[in-house]
């Protein structure tokens, strides 16, 4: 087992960068283009709040699907587990993340899980607030508190593009309205979903979310229990089974701790009781995961012995 240092991370970033050639940068996220193809950055934060980073760790990008764990956290906090999972399931899917066919084919009254688009839209529809502005402000406020970053904000350009190109998500939402799976105002729920996807972050922000999870929902800085540990355990279990689209099984085996990716090429990882991990590698594969970032995640887990199942083997 190796020791976590900036030099080790730098070495691993150099080793993994070539894997970015196996992926492609998503074309319809404004601000991300071919010049980002070879970028790769990582930040890891330990339980003493020590920050390690390497590569393009300061790059700015939007949360995209990684925000699905934030919406779930808010819905669990607002309604509790029982009520949330009456509206969304907790089973892995096996179809593409923005699949519509699964909703009809399985005659589902609720989407499979909160990590696929249909599920995340249903979860966003549950977030409390008197209007759209207040709902989004609540999400931002929670994220700012968790990351200690008061400058976190919406990337307006990405948000406008999400709205403009969001017909697939609109189809999912209106289909769910037709089956009664969503009873809330559809346009408002979609708008909130688009906004949450478009929050701009760096790998440090992601690592801070990860370490907050690793600390069971308690702030490392102030000791405040912001979200109940039970809810964090629920979210981490769902990240493990569904967080990496249709590669969740591979990541459970090769990485062995909860992770959630987004199509901007980002990944949030949480090693319970040990580390928060934030990665950006904008070139993604056909399944939606960063190619270089995924490789880096696997190497980090191996070198630092982070697979949570390996604890059992050591005794
Ligand atoms: N904005 C994308 C969508 O809603 C996010 C998808 C993702 O990151 O998986 O389709």
PDB file of N, CA and C in Angstrom, residues 6 14 24-25 31 37 41 49 64-65 88 93 117 120 125 130 134 183 186 191 222 250 252-253 255 258 274 284 306:
ATOM      1  N   UNK A   6       0.797  14.375  -2.882  1.00  0.00           N
ATOM      2  CA  UNK A   6       0.556  15.063  -4.155  1.00  0.00           C
ATOM      3  C   UNK A   6       1.390  14.421  -5.264  1.00  0.00           C
ATOM      4  N   UNK A  14      -0.400  11.367 -14.691  1.00  0.00           N
ATOM      5  CA  UNK A  14       0.416  11.222 -15.905  1.00  0.00           C
ATOM      6  C   UNK A  14       0.178   9.844 -16.543  1.00  0.00           C
ATOM      7  N   UNK A  24     -14.689  10.756 -25.572  1.00  0.00           N
ATOM      8  CA  UNK A  24     -14.977  12.001 -26.292  1.00  0.00           C
ATOM      9  C   UNK A  24     -15.629  12.995 -25.357  1.00  0.00           C
ATOM     10  N   UNK A  25     -15.316  14.279 -25.556  1.00  0.00           N
ATOM     11  CA  UNK A  25     -15.932  15.317 -24.731  1.00  0.00           C
ATOM     12  C   UNK A  25     -17.361  15.546 -25.240  1.00  0.00           C
ATOM     13  N   UNK A  31     -18.846  25.541 -23.134  1.00  0.00           N
ATOM     14  CA  UNK A  31     -17.648  25.755 -22.322  1.00  0.00           C
ATOM     15  C   UNK A  31     -16.754  24.525 -22.291  1.00  0.00           C
ATOM     16  N   UNK A  37     -10.080  17.653 -24.146  1.00  0.00           N
ATOM     17  CA  UNK A  37      -9.965  16.200 -24.366  1.00  0.00           C
ATOM     18  C   UNK A  37      -8.948  15.520 -23.437  1.00  0.00           C
ATOM     19  N   UNK A  41      -7.876  15.859 -13.788  1.00  0.00           N
ATOM     20  CA  UNK A  41      -7.513  16.448 -12.492  1.00  0.00           C
ATOM     21  C   UNK A  41      -8.150  15.673 -11.351  1.00  0.00           C
ATOM     22  N   UNK A  49      -9.047  16.955   7.063  1.00  0.00           N
ATOM     23  CA  UNK A  49      -9.254  18.085   6.172  1.00  0.00           C
ATOM     24  C   UNK A  49      -8.005  18.466   5.384  1.00  0.00           C
ATOM     25  N   UNK A  64     -23.653  18.164 -13.521  1.00  0.00           N
ATOM     26  CA  UNK A  64     -24.428  17.199 -14.320  1.00  0.00           C
ATOM     27  C   UNK A  64     -24.994  16.099 -13.403  1.00  0.00           C
ATOM     28  N   UNK A  65     -24.812  14.846 -13.804  1.00  0.00           N
ATOM     29  CA  UNK A  65     -25.458  13.770 -13.043  1.00  0.00           C
ATOM     30  C   UNK A  65     -24.930  13.598 -11.624  1.00  0.00           C
ATOM     31  N   UNK A  88     -39.743   6.906  -5.972  1.00  0.00           N
ATOM     32  CA  UNK A  88     -38.630   6.459  -6.821  1.00  0.00           C
ATOM     33  C   UNK A  88     -38.105   5.155  -6.227  1.00  0.00           C
ATOM     34  N   UNK A  93     -30.613  -0.387 -12.993  1.00  0.00           N
ATOM     35  CA  UNK A  93     -31.507  -0.463 -14.133  1.00  0.00           C
ATOM     36  C   UNK A  93     -31.026  -1.355 -15.268  1.00  0.00           C
ATOM     37  N   UNK A 117     -31.995   9.637 -15.066  1.00  0.00           N
ATOM     38  CA  UNK A 117     -32.651  10.934 -15.236  1.00  0.00           C
ATOM     39  C   UNK A 117     -34.098  10.942 -14.752  1.00  0.00           C
ATOM     40  N   UNK A 120     -34.138  11.113 -11.062  1.00  0.00           N
ATOM     41  CA  UNK A 120     -33.648  12.396 -10.536  1.00  0.00           C
ATOM     42  C   UNK A 120     -34.670  13.502 -10.761  1.00  0.00           C
ATOM     43  N   UNK A 125     -38.628  16.942  -8.188  1.00  0.00           N
ATOM     44  CA  UNK A 125     -40.022  17.388  -8.020  1.00  0.00           C
ATOM     45  C   UNK A 125     -40.433  17.405  -6.551  1.00  0.00           C
ATOM     46  N   UNK A 130     -41.280  27.490  -1.733  1.00  0.00           N
ATOM     47  CA  UNK A 130     -42.540  28.100  -2.172  1.00  0.00           C
ATOM     48  C   UNK A 130     -42.576  28.322  -3.692  1.00  0.00           C
ATOM     49  N   UNK A 134     -36.856  29.665  -4.607  1.00  0.00           N
ATOM     50  CA  UNK A 134     -36.572  29.244  -3.237  1.00  0.00           C
ATOM     51  C   UNK A 134     -36.045  27.809  -3.207  1.00  0.00           C
ATOM     52  N   UNK A 183     -46.714  14.086  -9.621  1.00  0.00           N
ATOM     53  CA  UNK A 183     -47.961  14.854  -9.538  1.00  0.00           C
ATOM     54  C   UNK A 183     -47.675  16.353  -9.505  1.00  0.00           C
ATOM     55  N   UNK A 186     -44.772  20.017 -13.719  1.00  0.00           N
ATOM     56  CA  UNK A 186     -43.709  19.387 -14.515  1.00  0.00           C
ATOM     57  C   UNK A 186     -42.651  20.391 -14.970  1.00  0.00           C
ATOM     58  N   UNK A 191     -37.214  22.523 -14.661  1.00  0.00           N
ATOM     59  CA  UNK A 191     -36.344  23.690 -14.563  1.00  0.00           C
ATOM     60  C   UNK A 191     -35.383  23.533 -13.378  1.00  0.00           C
ATOM     61  N   UNK A 222     -16.994  22.126  11.180  1.00  0.00           N
ATOM     62  CA  UNK A 222     -17.725  22.622  12.352  1.00  0.00           C
ATOM     63  C   UNK A 222     -18.248  21.509  13.252  1.00  0.00           C
ATOM     64  N   UNK A 250     -18.905  -2.882 -12.582  1.00  0.00           N
ATOM     65  CA  UNK A 250     -17.452  -2.868 -12.782  1.00  0.00           C
ATOM     66  C   UNK A 250     -16.766  -1.999 -11.713  1.00  0.00           C
ATOM     67  N   UNK A 252     -17.954  -1.194  -8.759  1.00  0.00           N
ATOM     68  CA  UNK A 252     -18.080  -1.815  -7.426  1.00  0.00           C
ATOM     69  C   UNK A 252     -16.952  -2.833  -7.247  1.00  0.00           C
ATOM     70  N   UNK A 253     -16.637  -3.545  -8.325  1.00  0.00           N
ATOM     71  CA  UNK A 253     -15.587  -4.571  -8.258  1.00  0.00           C
ATOM     72  C   UNK A 253     -14.191  -3.931  -8.264  1.00  0.00           C
ATOM     73  N   UNK A 255     -13.173  -0.640  -7.998  1.00  0.00           N
ATOM     74  CA  UNK A 255     -12.883   0.507  -7.129  1.00  0.00           C
ATOM     75  C   UNK A 255     -13.311   0.197  -5.693  1.00  0.00           C
ATOM     76  N   UNK A 258     -18.297   3.912  -2.868  1.00  0.00           N
ATOM     77  CA  UNK A 258     -19.369   4.595  -3.584  1.00  0.00           C
ATOM     78  C   UNK A 258     -18.861   5.745  -4.460  1.00  0.00           C
ATOM     79  N   UNK A 274     -12.739   7.656   5.591  1.00  0.00           N
ATOM     80  CA  UNK A 274     -11.357   7.910   5.147  1.00  0.00           C
ATOM     81  C   UNK A 274     -11.178   9.126   4.230  1.00  0.00           C
ATOM     82  N   UNK A 284     -15.449  11.212 -22.162  1.00  0.00           N
ATOM     83  CA  UNK A 284     -16.233  10.108 -21.570  1.00  0.00           C
ATOM     84  C   UNK A 284     -16.468   8.992 -22.586  1.00  0.00           C
ATOM     85  N   UNK A 306      -8.234   1.125  -0.987  1.00  0.00           N
ATOM     86  CA  UNK A 306      -9.472   1.780  -0.559  1.00  0.00           C
ATOM     87  C   UNK A 306     -10.738   0.944  -0.749  1.00  0.00           C
TER      88      UNK A 306
END
